[in-house]
Amino acid sequence: MPAKVDMDKIVSLCKRRGLIFPSSEIYGGLASCWDYGPMGVELKRNVRDAWWKAIVHERDDVVGLDTSIMMHPGVWAASGHIDSFTDPLVECKSCHLRWRADAVEGKGCPKCGGELTEPRMFNLMFKTSMGPVEEEASTVYLRPETAQGIFVNFENVVTTTRKKLPLGIAQIGKSFRNEITPGNFIFRTREFEHMELEYFVKPGTDEKWLDYWVKERFDWYVKLGIRKENLRLRQHGKDELAHYARDCYDIDYLFPMGWSELEGIANRGDFDLIQHAKHSGKELSYYDNEAGEKYVPYVIEPSAGVDRSVLAFLIDAYDDEEVEGEKRTVLHLHRSLAPVKVAVLPLSRNEKLTPLAKEVFNKLCPNFVTDYDDSQSIGRRYRRQDEIGTPFCVTIDFESLEDKQVTIRERDSLAQIRVPIEGLDKILEAKLKGEAFDASPLWATREK
Ligand code: ATP
């Protein structure tokens, strides 16, 4: 597989195959906003589900939460977002475009060469008004992270779940940041989805848990198929740390534009609970029964982006290959991420084949995301499935009418095996779980 693919190829595949479209395209689009199409919505959901499974369902020390996007404005004063969530910007005096001060090389405006103002701080939160009257008192913000919804519910969760520390609270949801330099497709957008875990621990054990979560999160990407050589860990320098962080690691991915952050894992100490206790007047601490003491927990925060992960998975899976003298584009997506798991393909649109093919489709679709396609040549249909990363195609041919067997074609190895329709769902189930399935008593293998 090639180490890299350029972003244009990814953008064009996403458009062509219904993964991701420019937002409001018939109106000419809206800068840095994207819509997930029929295949993209499945892929994105699979990424979220894989994260939720690993973080919430497969552990007994983490619970989930889903909090509102608009929160009491006091939250953002306490968290520091009103004062510190800013980027220094310069503005062109001629064309009035704003640029991140650290992203401008040279003295003039990168667009028109015009003179630039001195850098000014610019808040990245979107402001809106709540209720029918637009006035200062009704100003609310769209959350720039999901984390604060977790901190303000810490007490609720501890009391209602009666869980002991270490305890994690996880949330997936939309965040909004008025980024100055969005771009690189879905890498940096103004509306995006966060997957955040706040893991509350006893002070003094925080460094151990930070190491633990850095490893867990790194391994998650590798387990889902990202090549290790395209990932790296980077510890933040002291001067780079956010105002709330005691320590922080980035998991970087080798994107087409170079190494860039995929996820951040920070040790936030007791900053957030202390701030919210101060601003709300409510005590936010934990009584440790075993130790017989009360303390404010420290927090380890793995914070990832759904969209940015989708992009990394797409880039890492993308390949242009030559197979038997023919070129194909293929997404070698991990089977759990693939938007469609099985495609049912009658050899041709023929009135004799269609009923059996539909029968096979109906048998599979309650258990797997299944696509039915009988348009154009079988070769073209294989190419289409390869391009969206469908791991298995099931072909129904004229022999199938006689012997009630079908052919499974594997996306990566291109191996074809002939199996009875009877056991098809069991075989696919095992294959999709990555299990070896000894079906030799069932099927007759037909090598290509
Ligand atoms: P960056 O340095 O890229 O702006 P950040 O350090 O501000 O990111 P965090 O606040 O740590 O990002 O958010 C955690 C994760 O959320 C990031 O690693 C990324 O995956 C995702 N993310 C943050 N901002 C955006 C954005 N504007 N568009 C898409 N994903 C984002």
Short mmCIF file of C-alpha atoms and ligand atoms in Angstrom, two decimals:
data_model
loop_
_atom_site.label_atom_id
_atom_site.label_comp_id
_atom_site.label_asym_id
_atom_site.label_seq_id
_atom_site.Cartn_x
_atom_site.Cartn_y
_atom_site.Cartn_z
CA MET A 1 0.00 0.00 0.00
CA PRO A 2 1.29 3.47 -0.74
CA ALA A 3 2.35 5.51 2.26
CA LYS A 4 0.31 8.51 1.20
CA VAL A 5 -2.46 9.70 -1.03
CA ASP A 6 -3.19 13.30 -1.83
CA MET A 7 -6.26 14.96 -0.39
CA ASP A 8 -7.84 15.66 -3.80
CA LYS A 9 -8.17 11.95 -4.44
CA ILE A 10 -9.91 11.44 -1.11
CA VAL A 11 -12.26 14.39 -1.67
CA SER A 12 -13.14 13.16 -5.13
CA LEU A 13 -13.74 9.57 -4.00
CA CYS A 14 -15.94 10.86 -1.18
CA LYS A 15 -18.04 12.88 -3.62
CA ARG A 16 -18.20 10.12 -6.25
CA ARG A 17 -19.28 7.39 -3.86
CA GLY A 18 -21.64 9.29 -1.61
CA LEU A 19 -19.40 9.53 1.44
CA ILE A 20 -19.10 13.30 1.88
CA PHE A 21 -20.58 16.21 -0.09
CA PRO A 22 -19.95 19.96 0.16
CA SER A 23 -22.68 21.51 2.31
CA SER A 24 -25.43 23.49 0.54
CA GLU A 25 -23.79 22.58 -2.75
CA ILE A 26 -26.63 23.76 -5.00
CA TYR A 27 -26.13 27.24 -3.51
CA GLY A 28 -22.42 27.14 -4.19
CA GLY A 29 -21.47 25.53 -0.89
CA LEU A 30 -20.61 27.01 2.51
CA ALA A 31 -16.94 27.31 3.42
CA SER A 32 -15.61 24.40 5.46
CA CYS A 33 -19.04 22.80 5.97
CA TRP A 34 -19.61 19.25 4.76
CA ASP A 35 -22.52 16.80 4.60
CA TYR A 36 -22.17 13.08 5.11
CA GLY A 37 -23.88 11.10 2.34
CA PRO A 38 -25.43 7.62 2.47
CA MET A 39 -22.05 5.88 2.79
CA GLY A 40 -20.45 8.56 4.95
CA VAL A 41 -23.20 8.46 7.52
CA GLU A 42 -22.59 4.72 7.99
CA LEU A 43 -18.83 5.16 8.24
CA LYS A 44 -19.16 7.97 10.75
CA ARG A 45 -21.61 6.00 12.83
CA ASN A 46 -19.24 3.02 12.82
CA VAL A 47 -16.39 5.21 14.08
CA ARG A 48 -18.58 6.53 16.90
CA ASP A 49 -19.78 3.04 17.75
CA ALA A 50 -16.24 1.63 17.81
CA TRP A 51 -15.21 4.38 20.24
CA TRP A 52 -18.31 3.95 22.44
CA LYS A 53 -17.82 0.18 22.53
CA ALA A 54 -14.16 0.45 23.55
CA ILE A 55 -14.66 3.31 26.02
CA VAL A 56 -18.09 2.63 27.56
CA HIS A 57 -19.49 -0.82 26.81
CA GLU A 58 -16.36 -2.92 27.24
CA ARG A 59 -15.48 -1.39 30.63
CA ASP A 60 -17.22 -1.12 33.97
CA ASP A 61 -15.47 2.08 35.07
CA VAL A 62 -16.92 4.40 32.39
CA VAL A 63 -20.49 5.60 31.83
CA GLY A 64 -21.99 7.69 29.05
CA LEU A 65 -23.68 11.07 28.95
CA ASP A 66 -25.38 13.30 26.39
CA THR A 67 -25.56 16.95 27.44
CA SER A 68 -27.02 20.00 25.74
CA ILE A 69 -25.07 22.08 23.25
CA MET A 70 -26.16 25.37 24.84
CA MET A 71 -25.19 25.74 28.47
CA HIS A 72 -25.41 28.40 31.16
CA PRO A 73 -22.99 31.19 30.14
CA GLY A 74 -21.37 30.90 33.58
CA VAL A 75 -19.91 27.58 32.46
CA TRP A 76 -17.70 29.31 29.89
CA ALA A 77 -16.58 31.97 32.33
CA ALA A 78 -15.55 29.22 34.77
CA SER A 79 -13.84 27.04 32.16
CA GLY A 80 -11.74 29.93 30.91
CA HIS A 81 -13.19 29.86 27.40
CA ILE A 82 -14.47 33.43 27.53
CA ASP A 83 -11.05 34.79 28.51
CA SER A 84 -8.64 32.30 26.97
CA PHE A 85 -10.25 30.52 24.03
CA THR A 86 -8.71 32.90 21.58
CA ASP A 87 -6.36 32.95 18.63
CA PRO A 88 -4.20 35.99 17.84
CA LEU A 89 -5.33 37.33 14.46
CA VAL A 90 -4.15 39.91 12.01
CA GLU A 91 -6.48 41.66 9.57
CA CYS A 92 -5.65 42.89 6.08
CA LYS A 93 -6.33 46.61 5.83
CA SER A 94 -7.24 46.31 2.13
CA CYS A 95 -9.30 43.12 1.69
CA HIS A 96 -10.22 42.73 5.40
CA LEU A 97 -9.51 39.01 5.48
CA ARG A 98 -8.37 37.77 8.88
CA TRP A 99 -5.46 35.39 9.33
CA ARG A 100 -3.96 33.50 12.24
CA ALA A 101 -0.93 35.56 13.17
CA ASP A 102 1.26 32.47 13.46
CA ALA A 103 0.17 31.22 10.02
CA VAL A 104 1.25 34.32 8.09
CA GLU A 105 4.71 34.19 6.59
CA GLY A 106 6.22 37.54 5.65
CA LYS A 107 4.63 40.94 6.28
CA GLY A 108 1.77 41.26 3.78
CA CYS A 109 -1.68 39.69 3.41
CA PRO A 110 -1.27 36.19 1.89
CA LYS A 111 -4.20 36.93 -0.47
CA CYS A 112 -3.61 40.47 -1.76
CA GLY A 113 -0.29 41.54 -0.25
CA GLY A 114 -2.04 44.36 1.67
CA GLU A 115 -0.81 45.77 4.95
CA LEU A 116 -1.77 43.79 8.08
CA THR A 117 -2.94 45.09 11.46
CA GLU A 118 -1.21 44.19 14.71
CA PRO A 119 -2.38 40.79 16.09
CA ARG A 120 -5.61 40.98 18.12
CA MET A 121 -7.24 38.28 20.24
CA PHE A 122 -10.35 36.77 18.68
CA ASN A 123 -12.73 34.50 20.57
CA LEU A 124 -13.45 31.23 18.83
CA MET A 125 -16.86 30.61 20.38
CA PHE A 126 -20.04 31.08 18.34
CA LYS A 127 -22.46 33.41 20.09
CA THR A 128 -26.22 33.35 19.72
CA SER A 129 -29.28 34.58 21.60
CA MET A 130 -31.72 32.51 23.54
CA GLY A 131 -35.38 33.53 23.48
CA PRO A 132 -37.13 36.08 21.33
CA VAL A 133 -35.26 39.18 22.45
CA GLU A 134 -31.73 39.84 21.33
CA GLU A 135 -30.06 41.43 24.30
CA GLU A 136 -26.88 40.99 26.26
CA ALA A 137 -28.60 38.98 29.02
CA SER A 138 -29.82 36.35 26.57
CA THR A 139 -26.42 35.64 25.00
CA VAL A 140 -25.50 31.97 24.92
CA TYR A 141 -22.63 30.13 23.25
CA LEU A 142 -22.54 27.00 21.14
CA ARG A 143 -20.24 24.69 23.08
CA PRO A 144 -16.68 24.50 21.72
CA GLU A 145 -16.14 21.13 23.47
CA THR A 146 -18.34 18.52 25.12
CA ALA A 147 -16.13 18.25 28.21
CA GLN A 148 -17.80 21.01 30.22
CA GLY A 149 -21.16 19.21 30.03
CA ILE A 150 -19.43 16.33 31.78
CA PHE A 151 -17.79 18.41 34.53
CA VAL A 152 -21.01 20.16 35.50
CA ASN A 153 -22.74 16.76 35.78
CA PHE A 154 -19.98 15.10 37.82
CA GLU A 155 -22.01 15.24 41.02
CA ASN A 156 -25.18 13.93 39.31
CA VAL A 157 -23.36 10.97 37.82
CA VAL A 158 -21.49 10.00 40.98
CA THR A 159 -24.65 10.19 43.09
CA THR A 160 -26.88 8.29 40.70
CA THR A 161 -24.46 5.56 39.62
CA ARG A 162 -22.83 5.12 43.05
CA LYS A 163 -19.61 4.30 41.19
CA LYS A 164 -16.22 4.58 42.84
CA LEU A 165 -13.14 6.32 41.49
CA PRO A 166 -11.47 5.92 39.07
CA LEU A 167 -14.60 6.77 37.12
CA GLY A 168 -14.89 7.87 33.52
CA ILE A 169 -17.73 9.83 31.91
CA ALA A 170 -17.86 9.74 28.12
CA GLN A 171 -19.70 11.88 25.62
CA ILE A 172 -19.97 12.12 21.83
CA GLY A 173 -21.51 15.21 20.28
CA LYS A 174 -21.24 18.29 18.14
CA SER A 175 -18.89 21.13 19.00
CA PHE A 176 -18.52 24.51 17.31
CA ARG A 177 -15.45 26.68 16.89
CA ASN A 178 -15.22 29.75 14.73
CA GLU A 179 -11.86 28.58 13.39
CA ILE A 180 -9.87 31.20 11.52
CA THR A 181 -8.17 28.81 9.17
CA PRO A 182 -10.48 25.86 8.57
CA GLY A 183 -9.57 23.57 5.73
CA ASN A 184 -7.98 20.36 4.57
CA PHE A 185 -11.41 18.88 3.89
CA ILE A 186 -12.95 17.60 7.14
CA PHE A 187 -9.70 17.97 9.11
CA ARG A 188 -10.60 21.38 10.49
CA THR A 189 -14.18 22.63 10.27
CA ARG A 190 -16.27 25.07 12.28
CA GLU A 191 -18.86 22.46 13.20
CA PHE A 192 -17.51 19.03 14.12
CA GLU A 193 -18.06 16.12 16.42
CA HIS A 194 -16.07 15.37 19.54
CA MET A 195 -15.57 12.03 21.30
CA GLU A 196 -14.44 12.93 24.80
CA LEU A 197 -13.74 10.99 27.96
CA GLU A 198 -13.19 12.65 31.32
CA TYR A 199 -11.57 10.07 33.58
CA PHE A 200 -11.69 11.12 37.25
CA VAL A 201 -8.90 9.74 39.43
CA LYS A 202 -7.37 10.16 42.87
CA PRO A 203 -4.68 12.88 42.84
CA GLY A 204 -1.27 11.23 42.84
CA THR A 205 -2.43 8.46 40.50
CA ASP A 206 -2.93 10.88 37.61
CA GLU A 207 0.44 10.35 35.91
CA LYS A 208 -0.08 6.59 35.85
CA TRP A 209 -3.54 7.03 34.32
CA LEU A 210 -2.29 9.50 31.75
CA ASP A 211 0.23 6.89 30.54
CA TYR A 212 -2.51 4.27 30.55
CA TRP A 213 -4.88 6.33 28.40
CA VAL A 214 -2.20 7.42 25.94
CA LYS A 215 -1.45 3.77 25.28
CA GLU A 216 -5.12 2.73 25.14
CA ARG A 217 -5.98 5.43 22.63
CA PHE A 218 -2.93 4.82 20.45
CA ASP A 219 -3.77 1.11 20.33
CA TRP A 220 -7.41 1.86 19.41
CA TYR A 221 -6.36 3.40 16.10
CA VAL A 222 -3.96 0.54 15.39
CA LYS A 223 -6.60 -2.10 16.17
CA LEU A 224 -8.91 -0.41 13.69
CA GLY A 225 -6.35 -0.70 10.95
CA ILE A 226 -4.26 2.48 11.00
CA ARG A 227 -0.66 1.64 10.22
CA LYS A 228 1.64 2.24 13.18
CA GLU A 229 4.21 4.03 11.04
CA ASN A 230 1.59 6.69 10.25
CA LEU A 231 1.02 7.45 13.94
CA ARG A 232 3.28 9.15 16.44
CA LEU A 233 3.09 10.43 20.00
CA ARG A 234 4.14 13.95 20.85
CA GLN A 235 4.38 15.38 24.34
CA HIS A 236 3.53 19.08 24.63
CA GLY A 237 6.35 21.39 25.69
CA LYS A 238 5.75 23.39 28.89
CA ASP A 239 5.18 26.60 26.87
CA GLU A 240 2.60 24.88 24.67
CA LEU A 241 0.33 23.53 27.41
CA ALA A 242 -3.26 24.84 27.55
CA HIS A 243 -4.15 26.93 30.61
CA TYR A 244 -5.85 23.96 32.28
CA ALA A 245 -3.29 21.25 31.50
CA ARG A 246 -0.54 19.80 33.69
CA ASP A 247 0.68 17.53 30.91
CA CYS A 248 -0.54 16.60 27.44
CA TYR A 249 0.21 14.21 24.60
CA ASP A 250 -0.97 14.43 21.03
CA ILE A 251 -1.50 11.38 18.89
CA ASP A 252 -0.46 12.68 15.47
CA TYR A 253 -1.30 11.11 12.12
CA LEU A 254 0.66 11.53 8.91
CA PHE A 255 -2.02 13.37 6.90
CA PRO A 256 -1.28 14.36 3.28
CA MET A 257 -0.37 17.87 4.53
CA GLY A 258 2.06 16.40 7.09
CA TRP A 259 1.99 15.25 10.72
CA SER A 260 -1.05 16.76 12.44
CA GLU A 261 -3.02 16.16 15.61
CA LEU A 262 -5.55 13.37 15.56
CA GLU A 263 -6.31 13.30 19.28
CA GLY A 264 -5.12 15.01 22.45
CA ILE A 265 -4.78 13.33 25.84
CA ALA A 266 -4.43 15.82 28.67
CA ASN A 267 -3.96 15.70 32.41
CA ARG A 268 -6.33 18.50 33.46
CA GLY A 269 -5.61 18.10 37.17
CA ASP A 270 -8.41 19.51 39.35
CA PHE A 271 -8.72 22.70 37.29
CA ASP A 272 -12.27 22.19 36.02
CA LEU A 273 -13.97 20.93 39.18
CA ILE A 274 -12.34 23.67 41.25
CA GLN A 275 -13.37 26.36 38.76
CA HIS A 276 -16.97 25.14 38.59
CA ALA A 277 -17.17 24.85 42.36
CA LYS A 278 -15.92 28.43 42.67
CA HIS A 279 -18.26 29.87 40.04
CA SER A 280 -21.39 27.87 40.89
CA GLY A 281 -21.01 27.91 44.66
CA LYS A 282 -21.58 24.12 44.77
CA GLU A 283 -19.02 21.86 46.34
CA LEU A 284 -17.60 19.45 43.77
CA SER A 285 -15.53 16.86 45.57
CA TYR A 286 -15.51 13.14 46.16
CA TYR A 287 -15.65 11.21 49.39
CA ASP A 288 -13.34 8.22 49.16
CA ASN A 289 -14.81 5.60 51.48
CA GLU A 290 -11.80 3.32 51.38
CA ALA A 291 -9.27 6.04 52.17
CA GLY A 292 -11.74 7.78 54.49
CA GLU A 293 -10.97 11.17 52.94
CA LYS A 294 -12.52 13.81 50.75
CA TYR A 295 -10.71 15.28 47.77
CA VAL A 296 -11.21 16.97 44.41
CA PRO A 297 -10.41 14.36 41.75
CA TYR A 298 -7.89 14.92 38.98
CA VAL A 299 -9.02 14.37 35.40
CA ILE A 300 -7.39 12.63 32.47
CA GLU A 301 -9.02 13.62 29.20
CA PRO A 302 -8.64 11.74 25.90
CA SER A 303 -10.31 14.07 23.38
CA ALA A 304 -10.75 12.96 19.78
CA GLY A 305 -12.64 14.17 16.73
CA VAL A 306 -15.09 11.91 14.89
CA ASP A 307 -14.58 13.70 11.57
CA ARG A 308 -10.81 13.85 11.86
CA SER A 309 -10.75 10.13 12.69
CA VAL A 310 -12.98 9.40 9.68
CA LEU A 311 -10.47 11.28 7.52
CA ALA A 312 -7.50 9.36 8.93
CA PHE A 313 -9.27 6.02 8.46
CA LEU A 314 -10.11 6.93 4.85
CA ILE A 315 -6.59 8.06 4.02
CA ASP A 316 -4.97 5.03 5.60
CA ALA A 317 -7.36 2.63 3.86
CA TYR A 318 -7.07 4.21 0.40
CA ASP A 319 -5.17 2.37 -2.30
CA ASP A 320 -4.87 2.43 -6.08
CA GLU A 321 -3.95 -1.09 -7.11
CA GLU A 322 -3.47 -3.11 -10.22
CA VAL A 323 -5.29 -6.43 -10.20
CA GLU A 324 -4.90 -8.83 -13.13
CA GLY A 325 -3.89 -5.99 -15.43
CA GLU A 326 -6.80 -3.80 -14.33
CA LYS A 327 -6.62 -0.77 -12.08
CA ARG A 328 -8.83 -0.56 -9.05
CA THR A 329 -9.29 1.94 -6.26
CA VAL A 330 -10.00 0.23 -2.97
CA LEU A 331 -10.61 1.21 0.63
CA HIS A 332 -9.05 -1.44 2.86
CA LEU A 333 -11.23 -0.30 5.74
CA HIS A 334 -11.41 -2.40 8.87
CA ARG A 335 -14.51 -4.59 8.57
CA SER A 336 -16.13 -2.95 11.61
CA LEU A 337 -15.81 0.49 9.98
CA ALA A 338 -16.85 -0.41 6.42
CA PRO A 339 -20.14 1.37 5.56
CA VAL A 340 -21.54 -1.71 3.81
CA LYS A 341 -20.57 -5.18 5.03
CA VAL A 342 -21.98 -7.33 2.24
CA ALA A 343 -23.09 -6.62 -1.33
CA VAL A 344 -25.50 -8.99 -3.02
CA LEU A 345 -24.82 -9.05 -6.76
CA PRO A 346 -26.80 -11.19 -9.20
CA LEU A 347 -24.56 -11.92 -12.18
CA SER A 348 -26.97 -10.01 -14.37
CA ARG A 349 -30.39 -8.43 -14.12
CA ASN A 350 -32.22 -11.54 -15.24
CA GLU A 351 -35.74 -12.55 -14.33
CA LYS A 352 -34.56 -16.02 -13.34
CA LEU A 353 -31.78 -14.74 -11.05
CA THR A 354 -33.60 -11.84 -9.40
CA PRO A 355 -35.92 -13.83 -7.07
CA LEU A 356 -33.04 -15.88 -5.63
CA ALA A 357 -30.82 -12.80 -5.30
CA LYS A 358 -33.60 -10.93 -3.48
CA GLU A 359 -34.09 -13.95 -1.23
CA VAL A 360 -30.41 -13.87 -0.32
CA PHE A 361 -30.58 -10.09 0.29
CA ASN A 362 -33.62 -10.47 2.54
CA LYS A 363 -31.87 -13.21 4.50
CA LEU A 364 -28.78 -11.07 5.11
CA CYS A 365 -30.06 -7.52 5.60
CA PRO A 366 -31.51 -7.94 9.12
CA ASN A 367 -28.04 -8.94 10.34
CA PHE A 368 -25.57 -6.95 8.24
CA VAL A 369 -25.66 -3.64 6.40
CA THR A 370 -26.25 -5.12 2.95
CA ASP A 371 -26.34 -3.51 -0.47
CA TYR A 372 -28.20 -4.92 -3.47
CA ASP A 373 -26.85 -3.96 -6.87
CA ASP A 374 -27.78 -5.39 -10.25
CA SER A 375 -26.92 -2.51 -12.56
CA GLN A 376 -24.04 -2.67 -15.08
CA SER A 377 -21.41 -5.36 -15.47
CA ILE A 378 -20.30 -7.45 -12.53
CA GLY A 379 -16.75 -6.08 -12.90
CA ARG A 380 -18.00 -2.50 -12.50
CA ARG A 381 -20.10 -3.46 -9.53
CA TYR A 382 -17.07 -5.06 -7.82
CA ARG A 383 -15.12 -1.82 -8.45
CA ARG A 384 -17.90 0.23 -6.90
CA GLN A 385 -17.96 -1.94 -3.78
CA ASP A 386 -14.15 -1.83 -3.57
CA GLU A 387 -14.27 1.95 -3.62
CA ILE A 388 -16.51 2.10 -0.55
CA GLY A 389 -14.58 -0.69 1.17
CA THR A 390 -17.24 -3.43 1.21
CA PRO A 391 -15.42 -6.46 2.66
CA PHE A 392 -17.58 -9.14 1.00
CA CYS A 393 -19.53 -9.46 -2.24
CA VAL A 394 -21.93 -12.35 -2.71
CA THR A 395 -22.54 -13.28 -6.33
CA ILE A 396 -25.53 -15.25 -7.52
CA ASP A 397 -25.11 -16.96 -10.90
CA PHE A 398 -27.08 -19.43 -13.00
CA GLU A 399 -25.46 -22.39 -11.25
CA SER A 400 -26.84 -21.01 -8.00
CA LEU A 401 -30.34 -21.79 -9.23
CA GLU A 402 -29.36 -25.45 -9.46
CA ASP A 403 -26.96 -26.05 -6.58
CA LYS A 404 -28.22 -23.35 -4.13
CA GLN A 405 -24.67 -22.13 -3.69
CA VAL A 406 -23.25 -18.62 -4.11
CA THR A 407 -19.77 -17.15 -4.41
CA ILE A 408 -18.24 -14.95 -1.72
CA ARG A 409 -15.55 -12.61 -3.00
CA GLU A 410 -13.18 -11.07 -0.47
CA ARG A 411 -12.22 -7.44 -1.01
CA ASP A 412 -8.56 -7.65 0.01
CA SER A 413 -7.38 -11.10 -1.07
CA LEU A 414 -9.86 -11.28 -3.98
CA ALA A 415 -10.25 -14.94 -3.05
CA GLN A 416 -13.54 -16.45 -4.14
CA ILE A 417 -15.22 -19.27 -2.30
CA ARG A 418 -18.38 -21.10 -3.18
CA VAL A 419 -20.71 -21.70 -0.23
CA PRO A 420 -24.24 -22.99 0.30
CA ILE A 421 -26.88 -20.28 0.78
CA GLU A 422 -28.01 -22.27 3.80
CA GLY A 423 -24.93 -21.40 5.88
CA LEU A 424 -24.16 -18.01 4.28
CA ASP A 425 -25.16 -15.82 7.25
CA LYS A 426 -23.13 -17.91 9.73
CA ILE A 427 -20.07 -17.78 7.49
CA LEU A 428 -20.33 -14.02 6.95
CA GLU A 429 -20.92 -13.44 10.64
CA ALA A 430 -17.74 -15.28 11.53
CA LYS A 431 -15.76 -13.55 8.82
CA LEU A 432 -17.01 -10.13 9.89
CA LYS A 433 -15.94 -10.88 13.44
CA GLY A 434 -12.53 -11.82 12.08
CA GLU A 435 -12.94 -15.41 13.22
CA ALA A 436 -11.66 -18.36 11.29
CA PHE A 437 -14.63 -20.39 10.20
CA ASP A 438 -14.18 -24.00 9.26
CA ALA A 439 -16.89 -24.48 6.75
CA SER A 440 -15.11 -27.18 4.79
CA PRO A 441 -17.89 -29.66 5.44
CA LEU A 442 -20.27 -27.10 3.98
CA TRP A 443 -18.63 -25.70 0.92
CA ALA A 444 -16.73 -26.57 -2.18
CA THR A 445 -13.82 -24.17 -2.63
CA ARG A 446 -13.32 -22.77 -6.08
CA GLU A 447 -9.94 -21.03 -6.44
CA LYS A 448 -9.76 -18.20 -8.92
P1 ATP B 1 -6.04 21.87 16.89
O1 ATP B 1 -4.70 22.12 17.54
O2 ATP B 1 -5.98 21.00 15.66
O3 ATP B 1 -6.87 23.11 16.70
P2 ATP B 1 -7.03 21.34 19.46
O4 ATP B 1 -5.80 20.95 20.18
O5 ATP B 1 -7.62 22.68 19.65
O6 ATP B 1 -6.87 21.02 17.91
P3 ATP B 1 -8.74 19.80 21.08
O7 ATP B 1 -9.42 20.92 21.71
O8 ATP B 1 -7.70 19.07 21.86
O9 ATP B 1 -8.13 20.25 19.71
O10 ATP B 1 -9.83 18.80 20.51
C1 ATP B 1 -9.58 17.42 20.45
C2 ATP B 1 -9.77 16.87 19.07
O11 ATP B 1 -10.95 17.38 18.47
C3 ATP B 1 -8.68 17.20 18.08
O12 ATP B 1 -7.59 16.34 18.23
C4 ATP B 1 -9.38 16.95 16.77
O13 ATP B 1 -9.46 15.56 16.46
C5 ATP B 1 -10.78 17.44 17.07
N1 ATP B 1 -10.94 18.82 16.61
C6 ATP B 1 -10.63 19.95 17.27
N2 ATP B 1 -10.93 21.04 16.54
C7 ATP B 1 -11.45 20.59 15.39
C8 ATP B 1 -11.97 21.23 14.23
N3 ATP B 1 -12.01 22.54 14.11
N4 ATP B 1 -12.42 20.44 13.22
C9 ATP B 1 -12.40 19.10 13.32
N5 ATP B 1 -11.94 18.45 14.39
C10 ATP B 1 -11.47 19.17 15.42
#
